Short mmCIF file of C-alpha atoms in Angstrom, two decimals:
data_model
loop_
_atom_site.label_atom_id
_atom_site.label_comp_id
_atom_site.label_asym_id
_atom_site.label_seq_id
_atom_site.Cartn_x
_atom_site.Cartn_y
_atom_site.Cartn_z
CA MET Y 1 157.85 83.18 124.40
CA LYS Y 2 159.27 84.48 127.60
CA ASP Y 3 161.03 87.26 125.75
CA ILE Y 4 157.55 88.29 124.34
CA CYS Y 5 156.00 88.47 127.75
CA ARG Y 6 158.79 90.17 128.93
CA THR Y 7 158.35 92.96 126.37
CA LEU Y 8 154.85 93.23 127.35
CA THR Y 9 155.29 93.75 131.00
CA ASP Y 10 158.08 96.20 130.05
CA SER Y 11 156.36 99.90 130.41
CA SER Y 12 158.68 101.62 128.09
CA ARG Y 13 157.10 102.84 124.81
CA GLU Y 14 159.57 102.02 122.58
CA SER Y 15 159.57 98.15 123.64
CA LYS Y 16 155.76 98.33 123.10
CA PHE Y 17 156.15 99.74 119.44
CA THR Y 18 158.70 96.88 118.79
CA LEU Y 19 156.40 94.42 119.64
CA VAL Y 20 153.38 95.86 117.81
CA ALA Y 21 155.80 96.38 114.66
CA SER Y 22 156.88 92.76 114.81
CA VAL Y 23 153.31 91.16 115.18
CA VAL Y 24 152.11 93.40 112.20
CA ALA Y 25 154.95 92.27 110.27
CA ILE Y 26 154.04 88.74 111.37
CA VAL Y 27 150.31 89.30 110.52
CA ARG Y 28 151.44 90.68 106.96
CA LEU Y 29 153.76 87.70 106.09
CA GLU Y 30 151.02 85.47 106.84
CA LYS Y 31 148.35 86.97 104.68
CA ILE Y 32 151.11 87.18 101.80
CA VAL Y 33 151.78 83.55 102.09
CA THR Y 34 148.07 82.38 102.26
CA ALA Y 35 146.97 84.58 99.30
CA ARG Y 36 149.98 82.85 97.57
CA GLN Y 37 148.84 79.68 98.45
CA SER Y 38 145.08 80.16 97.23
CA PHE Y 39 146.39 81.76 93.98
CA ALA Y 40 148.65 78.81 93.36
CA ARG Y 41 145.28 76.58 94.15
CA VAL Y 42 143.44 78.43 91.49
CA THR Y 43 146.33 78.32 89.06
CA ARG Y 44 146.53 74.70 89.51
CA SER Y 45 142.41 73.86 89.42
CA THR Y 46 142.66 76.04 85.93
CA GLN Y 47 144.97 74.21 84.50
CA ILE Y 48 143.43 70.68 85.46
CA ALA Y 49 140.15 71.54 84.56
CA PRO Y 50 141.01 71.68 80.45
CA LEU Y 51 142.96 68.41 80.98
CA VAL Y 52 140.07 66.57 82.42
CA VAL Y 53 137.59 68.40 79.98
CA SER Y 54 139.79 67.50 77.19
CA GLY Y 55 140.13 63.91 78.36
CA ALA Y 56 136.55 63.02 78.87
#
């Protein structure tokens, strides 16, 4: 956390670009992970639904 603050206070353009790039990469990773989780949830519910229907 201290490193991030140090990078923010650093006035050089390169370090700011590196910080922005890393934040963008983290955000993209989180989006991919959440998309995969929701997709897994959908596929799981579509697999369970026919079993429930056939069981009833």
